[in-house]
mmCIF file of C-alpha atoms and ligand atoms in Angstrom:
data_model
loop_
_atom_site.group_PDB
_atom_site.id
_atom_site.type_symbol
_atom_site.label_atom_id
_atom_site.label_comp_id
_atom_site.label_asym_id
_atom_site.label_seq_id
_atom_site.Cartn_x
_atom_site.Cartn_y
_atom_site.Cartn_z
ATOM 1 C CA MET H 1 74.331 105.601 119.071
ATOM 2 C CA LYS H 2 75.113 105.793 114.316
ATOM 3 C CA LYS H 3 78.227 105.889 113.295
ATOM 4 C CA VAL H 4 79.243 108.320 110.943
ATOM 5 C CA THR H 5 82.509 108.911 109.653
ATOM 6 C CA ILE H 6 83.969 111.759 107.452
ATOM 7 C CA LEU H 7 86.114 111.100 105.040
ATOM 8 C CA LEU H 8 88.961 114.276 104.339
ATOM 9 C CA PRO H 9 92.015 113.410 101.826
ATOM 10 C CA ALA H 10 94.855 115.633 101.818
ATOM 11 C CA TYR H 11 98.095 117.257 99.839
ATOM 12 C CA ASN H 12 99.964 119.736 101.576
ATOM 13 C CA GLU H 13 96.926 120.935 102.905
ATOM 14 C CA GLU H 14 98.581 121.639 106.711
ATOM 15 C CA ALA H 15 97.093 126.112 105.455
ATOM 16 C CA SER H 16 93.545 124.190 105.716
ATOM 17 C CA PHE H 17 93.877 122.933 109.300
ATOM 18 C CA PRO H 18 92.480 126.290 111.552
ATOM 19 C CA ILE H 19 89.599 125.870 109.240
ATOM 20 C CA LEU H 20 89.013 122.596 109.011
ATOM 21 C CA GLU H 21 89.046 122.376 112.760
ATOM 22 C CA GLN H 22 87.044 124.462 113.435
ATOM 23 C CA CYS H 23 84.063 123.136 111.004
ATOM 24 C CA MET H 24 84.783 119.089 112.589
ATOM 25 C CA GLN H 25 84.256 121.403 115.769
ATOM 26 C CA ARG H 26 80.793 123.022 114.048
ATOM 27 C CA VAL H 27 79.517 119.403 113.005
ATOM 28 C CA LEU H 28 80.187 117.924 116.947
ATOM 29 C CA ASN H 29 78.326 120.803 118.257
ATOM 30 C CA GLU H 30 75.649 120.781 115.850
ATOM 31 C CA ASN H 31 75.460 116.934 115.885
ATOM 32 C CA PRO H 32 74.955 115.547 118.408
ATOM 33 C CA GLY H 33 73.449 112.161 117.916
ATOM 34 C CA TYR H 34 75.964 110.735 116.051
ATOM 35 C CA GLU H 35 78.680 109.474 116.900
ATOM 36 C CA TRP H 36 81.911 110.836 114.473
ATOM 37 C CA GLU H 37 84.494 110.047 112.496
ATOM 38 C CA PHE H 38 87.017 112.183 111.330
ATOM 39 C CA LEU H 39 89.277 110.615 109.467
ATOM 40 C CA MET H 40 92.315 112.194 107.504
ATOM 41 C CA VAL H 41 94.437 110.248 104.690
ATOM 42 C CA ASN H 42 98.052 112.164 103.626
ATOM 43 C CA ASP H 43 98.217 111.569 100.196
ATOM 44 C CA GLY H 44 102.378 112.352 99.944
ATOM 45 C CA SER H 45 101.972 115.651 101.687
ATOM 46 C CA SER H 46 105.408 117.570 101.461
ATOM 47 C CA ASP H 47 104.608 119.633 104.409
ATOM 48 C CA ASN H 48 103.778 119.240 107.366
ATOM 49 C CA THR H 49 100.383 118.428 106.758
ATOM 50 C CA LEU H 50 101.079 114.422 108.780
ATOM 51 C CA GLN H 51 102.989 116.356 111.135
ATOM 52 C CA GLN H 52 99.754 118.303 112.108
ATOM 53 C CA MET H 53 97.411 115.269 111.627
ATOM 54 C CA ALA H 54 99.173 113.211 114.681
ATOM 55 C CA ARG H 55 98.757 116.294 116.654
ATOM 56 C CA LEU H 56 94.268 115.943 115.884
ATOM 57 C CA HIS H 57 94.697 111.989 116.716
ATOM 58 C CA GLN H 58 97.190 112.704 119.421
ATOM 59 C CA GLU H 59 94.643 115.990 120.859
ATOM 60 C CA ASP H 60 92.232 113.770 120.255
ATOM 61 C CA PRO H 61 92.069 109.803 119.393
ATOM 62 C CA ALA H 62 87.995 108.773 119.799
ATOM 63 C CA HIS H 63 87.314 111.504 116.906
ATOM 64 C CA TRP H 64 90.621 112.071 114.156
ATOM 65 C CA ASN H 65 92.664 108.751 112.429
ATOM 66 C CA TYR H 66 94.293 109.490 109.797
ATOM 67 C CA ILE H 67 95.991 107.015 106.687
ATOM 68 C CA ASN H 68 99.139 107.748 106.136
ATOM 69 C CA LEU H 69 99.527 106.598 101.715
ATOM 70 C CA SER H 70 103.424 106.234 101.498
ATOM 71 C CA ARG H 71 103.691 108.692 98.130
ATOM 72 C CA ASN H 72 100.724 110.786 96.672
ATOM 73 C CA TYR H 73 98.176 108.383 94.965
ATOM 74 C CA GLY H 74 96.020 111.500 93.197
ATOM 75 C CA LYS H 75 92.789 111.970 95.257
ATOM 76 C CA GLU H 76 90.828 108.975 93.621
ATOM 77 C CA LEU H 77 92.882 106.555 94.778
ATOM 78 C CA ALA H 78 93.288 108.291 98.210
ATOM 79 C CA MET H 79 89.451 108.155 98.788
ATOM 80 C CA MET H 80 89.822 104.138 97.198
ATOM 81 C CA ALA H 81 91.531 103.759 100.937
ATOM 82 C CA GLY H 82 89.847 105.800 102.878
ATOM 83 C CA PHE H 83 86.980 103.749 102.207
ATOM 84 C CA ASP H 84 88.395 101.072 102.910
ATOM 85 C CA TYR H 85 89.606 103.203 106.550
ATOM 86 C CA ALA H 86 86.397 104.159 106.982
ATOM 87 C CA LYS H 87 84.784 103.559 110.714
ATOM 88 C CA GLY H 88 80.732 104.343 110.350
ATOM 89 C CA ASP H 89 77.608 103.215 108.584
ATOM 90 C CA ALA H 90 77.780 106.061 106.369
ATOM 91 C CA MET H 91 80.593 109.113 104.977
ATOM 92 C CA ILE H 92 80.272 111.888 104.610
ATOM 93 C CA ILE H 93 83.179 113.245 101.631
ATOM 94 C CA MET H 94 84.720 116.896 102.115
ATOM 95 C CA ASP H 95 87.881 118.298 100.691
ATOM 96 C CA PHE H 96 90.310 118.870 103.397
ATOM 97 C CA ASP H 97 90.282 123.138 101.971
ATOM 98 C CA MET H 98 86.826 123.553 103.310
ATOM 99 C CA GLN H 99 85.623 124.609 100.198
ATOM 100 C CA HIS H 100 83.094 121.763 100.906
ATOM 101 C CA PRO H 101 80.408 123.894 103.978
ATOM 102 C CA VAL H 102 79.341 121.557 107.284
ATOM 103 C CA ASP H 103 76.236 123.706 106.285
ATOM 104 C CA VAL H 104 74.604 120.787 104.336
ATOM 105 C CA ILE H 105 75.567 118.180 106.752
ATOM 106 C CA PRO H 106 71.973 118.379 109.255
ATOM 107 C CA GLU H 107 69.924 117.953 105.956
ATOM 108 C CA MET H 108 72.070 115.195 104.439
ATOM 109 C CA LEU H 109 71.843 112.696 107.875
ATOM 110 C CA HIS H 110 67.284 113.506 107.427
ATOM 111 C CA TRP H 111 68.210 112.195 104.078
ATOM 112 C CA TRP H 112 69.360 109.088 104.781
ATOM 113 C CA GLU H 113 67.737 108.807 107.833
ATOM 114 C CA GLU H 114 64.713 107.943 105.379
ATOM 115 C CA GLY H 115 66.513 105.980 103.554
ATOM 116 C CA TYR H 116 68.314 107.733 100.976
ATOM 117 C CA ASP H 117 71.759 105.701 99.941
ATOM 118 C CA ASP H 118 73.102 108.416 98.463
ATOM 119 C CA VAL H 119 73.073 111.656 99.514
ATOM 120 C CA TYR H 120 74.498 114.343 96.534
ATOM 121 C CA ALA H 121 75.265 117.952 97.253
ATOM 122 C CA THR H 122 74.961 119.480 93.650
ATOM 123 C CA ARG H 123 77.080 123.448 92.817
ATOM 124 C CA GLN H 124 75.394 125.809 93.104
ATOM 125 C CA GLY H 125 76.402 129.508 92.051
ATOM 126 C CA SER H 126 80.352 127.997 91.478
ATOM 127 C CA THR H 127 83.303 130.613 92.387
ATOM 128 C CA GLU H 128 85.020 128.520 89.536
ATOM 129 C CA THR H 129 86.452 130.729 86.709
ATOM 130 C CA TRP H 130 83.837 131.225 83.804
ATOM 131 C CA PHE H 131 86.240 129.005 81.266
ATOM 132 C CA LYS H 132 86.786 126.493 84.351
ATOM 133 C CA ARG H 133 82.865 125.775 85.062
ATOM 134 C CA LYS H 134 81.326 126.062 80.601
ATOM 135 C CA SER H 135 83.931 123.849 79.852
ATOM 136 C CA SER H 136 82.627 121.733 82.967
ATOM 137 C CA GLN H 137 79.590 121.634 81.852
ATOM 138 C CA LEU H 138 80.192 120.343 78.455
ATOM 139 C CA TYR H 139 81.767 117.029 79.537
ATOM 140 C CA TYR H 140 78.768 116.479 80.982
ATOM 141 C CA ARG H 141 76.363 116.687 79.187
ATOM 142 C CA LEU H 142 78.986 114.785 76.428
ATOM 143 C CA LEU H 143 79.388 112.465 79.072
ATOM 144 C CA GLN H 144 75.649 112.009 79.260
ATOM 145 C CA MET H 145 75.006 111.203 75.618
ATOM 146 C CA PHE H 146 77.338 108.350 75.531
ATOM 147 C CA THR H 147 75.848 105.914 78.623
ATOM 148 C CA ARG H 148 72.889 104.737 79.690
ATOM 149 C CA VAL H 149 74.186 105.527 83.761
ATOM 150 C CA PRO H 150 72.223 108.796 84.535
ATOM 151 C CA ILE H 151 75.419 111.491 85.862
ATOM 152 C CA GLN H 152 74.197 114.050 88.198
ATOM 153 C CA LYS H 153 74.802 117.535 86.350
ATOM 154 C CA ASP H 154 77.822 119.573 88.999
ATOM 155 C CA THR H 155 78.135 117.109 91.633
ATOM 156 C CA GLY H 156 81.298 115.819 93.460
ATOM 157 C CA ASP H 157 82.466 114.052 95.563
ATOM 158 C CA PHE H 158 80.281 115.967 98.435
ATOM 159 C CA ARG H 159 77.925 113.008 99.579
ATOM 160 C CA LEU H 160 77.274 110.639 102.271
ATOM 161 C CA LEU H 161 77.407 107.362 101.317
ATOM 162 C CA ASP H 162 75.265 104.787 103.040
ATOM 163 C CA ARG H 163 77.428 101.403 104.874
ATOM 164 C CA SER H 164 76.056 99.655 101.628
ATOM 165 C CA CYS H 165 77.457 102.173 98.995
ATOM 166 C CA ILE H 166 80.910 102.262 100.041
ATOM 167 C CA GLU H 167 80.717 98.256 100.278
ATOM 168 C CA ALA H 168 79.754 98.657 97.279
ATOM 169 C CA LEU H 169 82.172 101.061 96.158
ATOM 170 C CA LYS H 170 84.912 99.041 98.017
ATOM 171 C CA GLN H 171 84.453 96.032 94.945
ATOM 172 C CA MET H 172 85.882 98.442 92.085
ATOM 173 C CA ARG H 173 89.161 98.051 92.533
ATOM 174 C CA GLU H 174 90.017 99.464 89.471
ATOM 175 C CA VAL H 175 94.027 102.619 89.804
ATOM 176 C CA GLU H 176 92.719 104.584 86.830
ATOM 177 C CA ARG H 177 89.836 105.632 88.339
ATOM 178 C CA ASN H 178 86.254 108.015 88.142
ATOM 179 C CA THR H 179 85.203 108.273 91.242
ATOM 180 C CA LYS H 180 82.254 110.283 89.997
ATOM 181 C CA GLY H 181 81.209 108.155 87.030
ATOM 182 C CA MET H 182 80.896 104.688 90.443
ATOM 183 C CA TYR H 183 78.482 106.369 92.647
ATOM 184 C CA SER H 184 75.800 106.622 89.855
ATOM 185 C CA TRP H 185 76.988 102.973 88.811
ATOM 186 C CA ILE H 186 76.112 102.073 91.575
ATOM 187 C CA GLY H 187 72.939 103.188 91.428
ATOM 188 C CA PHE H 188 71.056 102.449 95.523
ATOM 189 C CA ARG H 189 68.797 105.264 96.809
ATOM 190 C CA LYS H 190 69.777 108.324 95.388
ATOM 191 C CA LYS H 191 69.192 111.600 96.598
ATOM 192 C CA GLY H 192 70.238 115.384 95.812
ATOM 193 C CA VAL H 193 70.886 119.077 98.007
ATOM 194 C CA PHE H 194 72.068 122.419 96.843
ATOM 195 C CA TYR H 195 75.002 123.266 98.417
ATOM 196 C CA GLN H 196 76.910 127.213 98.316
ATOM 197 C CA GLN H 197 80.632 125.947 96.392
ATOM 198 C CA GLN H 198 83.011 128.220 99.130
ATOM 199 C CA GLU H 199 85.943 129.880 98.530
ATOM 200 C CA ARG H 200 89.512 128.486 98.746
ATOM 201 C CA GLN H 201 90.503 129.545 102.052
ATOM 202 C CA ALA H 202 94.200 128.900 102.419
ATOM 203 C CA GLY H 203 96.380 127.490 100.448
ATOM 204 C CA ALA H 204 96.352 126.826 97.075
ATOM 205 C CA SER H 205 94.511 123.998 94.334
ATOM 206 C CA LYS H 206 95.831 121.408 93.974
ATOM 207 C CA TRP H 207 94.747 120.049 90.337
ATOM 208 C CA SER H 208 96.672 120.711 87.183
ATOM 209 C CA ASN H 209 94.576 121.244 83.938
ATOM 210 C CA ARG H 210 96.979 118.413 83.369
ATOM 211 C CA ALA H 211 95.418 116.172 85.839
ATOM 212 C CA LEU H 212 91.990 117.962 85.293
ATOM 213 C CA LEU H 213 92.133 116.554 81.894
ATOM 214 C CA ASN H 214 93.173 113.242 82.789
ATOM 215 C CA LEU H 215 90.093 112.847 84.527
ATOM 216 C CA ALA H 216 88.383 113.927 82.492
ATOM 217 C CA LEU H 217 89.756 111.347 80.171
ATOM 218 C CA ASN H 218 89.770 108.129 82.846
ATOM 219 C CA GLY H 219 85.185 109.393 83.053
ATOM 220 C CA ILE H 220 84.860 108.651 79.191
ATOM 221 C CA MET H 221 87.055 105.660 78.506
ATOM 222 C CA ALA H 222 85.703 104.297 81.385
ATOM 223 C CA TYR H 223 82.085 104.711 81.449
ATOM 224 C CA THR H 224 81.548 104.374 78.192
ATOM 225 C CA THR H 225 83.226 102.629 74.461
ATOM 226 C CA ALA H 226 81.566 104.022 72.553
ATOM 227 C CA PRO H 227 84.444 105.676 71.293
ATOM 228 C CA LEU H 228 85.565 102.645 70.507
ATOM 229 C CA ARG H 229 82.381 102.700 68.263
ATOM 230 C CA LEU H 230 82.821 105.933 67.083
ATOM 231 C CA ALA H 231 85.908 105.021 65.398
ATOM 232 C CA SER H 232 83.587 102.289 63.664
ATOM 233 C CA PHE H 233 81.629 105.018 62.780
ATOM 234 C CA LEU H 234 83.906 106.874 61.164
ATOM 235 C CA GLY H 235 85.990 104.216 59.293
ATOM 236 C CA LEU H 236 83.010 103.442 57.388
ATOM 237 C CA VAL H 237 82.065 107.411 56.731
ATOM 238 C CA VAL H 238 84.975 107.958 55.772
ATOM 239 C CA SER H 239 85.045 104.364 53.099
ATOM 240 C CA LEU H 240 81.658 105.069 52.207
ATOM 241 C CA CYS H 241 82.669 108.301 51.146
ATOM 242 C CA ALA H 242 85.736 107.474 48.962
ATOM 243 C CA PHE H 243 83.249 103.914 47.486
ATOM 244 C CA LEU H 244 81.000 107.735 46.336
ATOM 245 C CA TYR H 245 84.188 109.412 44.925
ATOM 246 C CA LEU H 246 85.088 106.349 43.455
ATOM 247 C CA ILE H 247 81.669 106.121 41.576
ATOM 248 C CA TYR H 248 81.877 110.198 40.338
ATOM 249 C CA ILE H 249 85.481 109.671 39.233
ATOM 250 C CA ILE H 250 84.510 107.026 37.034
ATOM 251 C CA ILE H 251 80.796 108.442 34.881
ATOM 252 C CA VAL H 252 82.403 111.343 34.462
ATOM 253 C CA THR H 253 85.112 110.168 32.749
ATOM 254 C CA ASN H 254 83.499 107.635 30.772
ATOM 255 C CA LEU H 255 80.716 109.215 30.334
ATOM 256 C CA TYR H 256 82.023 113.190 29.899
ATOM 257 C CA GLY H 257 85.667 112.009 29.130
ATOM 258 C CA ASP H 258 86.525 114.088 31.178
ATOM 259 C CA PRO H 259 90.823 114.020 32.841
ATOM 260 C CA VAL H 260 89.837 113.872 37.072
ATOM 261 C CA ALA H 261 93.701 115.589 37.900
ATOM 262 C CA GLY H 262 95.411 113.283 39.604
ATOM 263 C CA TYR H 263 97.848 114.602 42.393
ATOM 264 C CA PRO H 264 95.236 116.947 44.347
ATOM 265 C CA THR H 265 92.596 112.906 44.517
ATOM 266 C CA VAL H 266 95.593 111.613 45.501
ATOM 267 C CA MET H 267 95.646 113.632 47.870
ATOM 268 C CA VAL H 268 93.178 114.405 49.746
ATOM 269 C CA THR H 269 91.809 111.008 49.634
ATOM 270 C CA VAL H 270 95.516 109.812 51.030
ATOM 271 C CA LEU H 271 95.508 112.472 53.726
ATOM 272 C CA PHE H 272 91.458 111.817 54.944
ATOM 273 C CA LEU H 273 92.377 107.402 55.296
ATOM 274 C CA GLY H 274 95.748 108.627 57.084
ATOM 275 C CA GLY H 275 93.670 111.133 59.306
ATOM 276 C CA ALA H 276 91.636 108.801 60.112
ATOM 277 C CA GLN H 277 93.461 105.712 60.925
ATOM 278 C CA LEU H 278 95.089 107.457 63.021
ATOM 279 C CA ILE H 279 92.354 108.663 65.254
ATOM 280 C CA CYS H 280 90.918 105.060 65.215
ATOM 281 C CA ILE H 281 94.051 103.900 66.592
ATOM 282 C CA GLY H 282 94.495 106.422 68.768
ATOM 283 C CA VAL H 283 91.474 105.499 71.096
ATOM 284 C CA ILE H 284 91.672 101.456 70.457
ATOM 285 C CA GLY H 285 95.070 102.752 72.297
ATOM 286 C CA GLU H 286 93.680 104.985 75.044
ATOM 287 C CA TYR H 287 91.356 101.647 75.865
ATOM 288 C CA LEU H 288 94.184 99.687 75.226
ATOM 289 C CA ALA H 289 95.874 101.537 77.634
ATOM 290 C CA ARG H 290 93.765 100.726 80.795
ATOM 291 C CA VAL H 291 93.788 97.066 80.080
ATOM 292 C CA PHE H 292 97.211 97.188 80.251
ATOM 293 C CA ASN H 293 97.526 99.245 83.553
ATOM 294 C CA GLU H 294 94.584 96.742 85.256
ATOM 295 C CA SER H 295 95.645 93.814 84.360
ATOM 296 C CA LYS H 296 98.703 94.341 86.338
ATOM 297 C CA HIS H 297 96.223 94.113 88.623
ATOM 298 C CA ARG H 298 98.751 96.378 91.311
ATOM 299 C CA PRO H 299 96.478 97.788 94.237
ATOM 300 C CA GLY H 300 95.307 101.037 94.254
ATOM 301 C CA TYR H 301 97.947 102.204 96.636
ATOM 302 C CA PHE H 302 100.217 101.517 99.250
ATOM 303 C CA ILE H 303 100.379 102.568 103.789
ATOM 304 C CA SER H 304 103.244 103.057 104.932
ATOM 305 C CA SER H 305 101.097 104.139 108.549
ATOM 306 C CA TYR H 306 97.550 103.965 110.810
ATOM 307 C CA ASN H 307 97.157 106.256 112.906
ATOM 308 C CA GLY H 308 100.791 106.200 113.320
ATOM 309 C CA LEU H 309 101.644 103.415 113.815
ATOM 310 C CA LYS H 310 102.275 100.107 111.115
ATOM 311 C CA ASP H 311 101.324 97.810 112.359
ATOM 312 C CA GLY H 312 97.455 98.861 112.134
ATOM 313 C CA VAL H 313 97.397 98.146 108.169
ATOM 314 C CA LYS H 314 95.150 95.605 106.944
ATOM 315 C CA LYS H 315 96.084 93.009 105.089
HETATM 316 N N1 UDP Q 1 93.875 116.250 97.215
HETATM 317 C C1 UDP Q 1 94.525 115.040 97.465
HETATM 318 N N2 UDP Q 1 95.574 115.167 96.412
HETATM 319 C C2 UDP Q 1 95.662 114.787 95.041
HETATM 320 C C3 UDP Q 1 94.864 116.186 95.296
HETATM 321 C C4 UDP Q 1 94.500 116.764 95.631
HETATM 322 O O1 UDP Q 1 94.078 114.262 97.904
HETATM 323 O O2 UDP Q 1 96.398 115.469 94.225
HETATM 324 C C5 UDP Q 1 92.445 117.147 97.584
HETATM 325 C C6 UDP Q 1 93.174 118.232 98.424
HETATM 326 O O3 UDP Q 1 93.954 117.816 99.006
HETATM 327 C C7 UDP Q 1 91.621 118.305 98.736
HETATM 328 C C8 UDP Q 1 90.847 117.635 97.960
HETATM 329 O O4 UDP Q 1 91.744 116.949 96.948
HETATM 330 O O5 UDP Q 1 91.422 118.145 99.889
HETATM 331 C C9 UDP Q 1 90.850 118.260 96.177
HETATM 332 O O6 UDP Q 1 91.486 119.930 95.721
HETATM 333 P P1 UDP Q 1 91.574 121.161 95.753
HETATM 334 O O7 UDP Q 1 91.450 121.739 96.596
HETATM 335 O O8 UDP Q 1 93.147 121.421 95.506
HETATM 336 O O9 UDP Q 1 90.476 121.811 94.328
HETATM 337 P P2 UDP Q 1 89.818 121.771 94.212
HETATM 338 O O10 UDP Q 1 88.751 122.419 94.489
HETATM 339 O O11 UDP Q 1 91.035 123.216 93.220
HETATM 340 O O12 UDP Q 1 88.984 121.543 91.896
HETATM 341 MG MG1 MG Q 2 89.345 123.490 96.671
#
C-alpha cells in the first residue's frame, strides 16, 4: 500500500486539536486505500501544543508522528524539517487550523495516481479581507512580471507532492525561504485543483503583517535578480535626464543669454541623484544581506526531539 504523509506545521495551535483530530479521522475513513502518516511539526510553541502532540502519538503511534523544533523558526523552516522526516511516497501539506478542507484530498490522490507529481490547490472565494486579497493579487502579478518561472496565483502550500518533488526540495537548503516559489522552480508535472478556503475555527492567525511582508520580499529576492537590473536601469535613466538637462542649459545660456537659476537647478539635481543612489544601494543591500545569511551555511533548524525521543533525531 502506498504511504501518504500529511505535513502539519504548528505554532501555538493547542485550540486547533479537536478539529484537527476530527479531520484526520475523516481522512482515514474516507481513504482506506492508503497508509497514512500525520507528521506534526511543533514550531517552538509556547502553549500546550507539544503535550497535545505527545498525547496523539501515544494514543495512535502508527499514524501520528511529531517533530519538536528547538525554537520558533517560522512556517517555511518548519516545513523544511517536515520534508526531511516525512516517510510517505507522497506528502500533503496542510495548515494546522484546518483552513484547508480535507474534502480535496481524494481529488489530489486521484491526480497523483494519474501521474502528476505536484497537485496544487488554488483558493476560490477567499474569506480574507479586501486589502489582504488585493495586495496578494498585486504581488503575484508583480512577481510574475520579473521571473520566467511560472507562479500559480492564489496558491499556497496546500498541495500534494510526489516523493520526487520532496527529494528535490530537500536539496534546496537555503534558509531565507519562500517555498511557494520553490514548487514552481523545481518543475515536475503539475496539476491544479480548486478549494474553498475555510474560516479559522480556533486560535488566532500567526502571521503578522510584518512576517507577511518579509515573506513577500523573500519571494522576490529569492527568485529574481530583476531589482538589481532595475537599479542599473534607474541609474541610466537618471544620468540620461541629467545629461539632456545639461545640454539644455548650455543651449539656453549660449544662444539666449538666459541666466539659469543656480540654486534650484543644483538642488533638484543633487536630490534626484541622491535619491536614486539610495534606492540602488538599498537594493544591493537587500541581496547582500541574503548572501551574508546564506554564506554562514547554518542548518535551517535544530530539533529537540522526534516522537519525544532525543535519539530519534536525524543527523
Ligand atoms: N505556523 C508555523 N510557524 C509560525 C507561524 C505559523 O508553523 O511561526 C503555522 C501555523 O500553525 C499554521 C500555518 O503555519 O499551521 C498557517 O498559519 P496561520 O493559520 O496562522 O496563517 P493564516 O492562515 O492566517 O495565513
Ligand atoms: Mg490559518
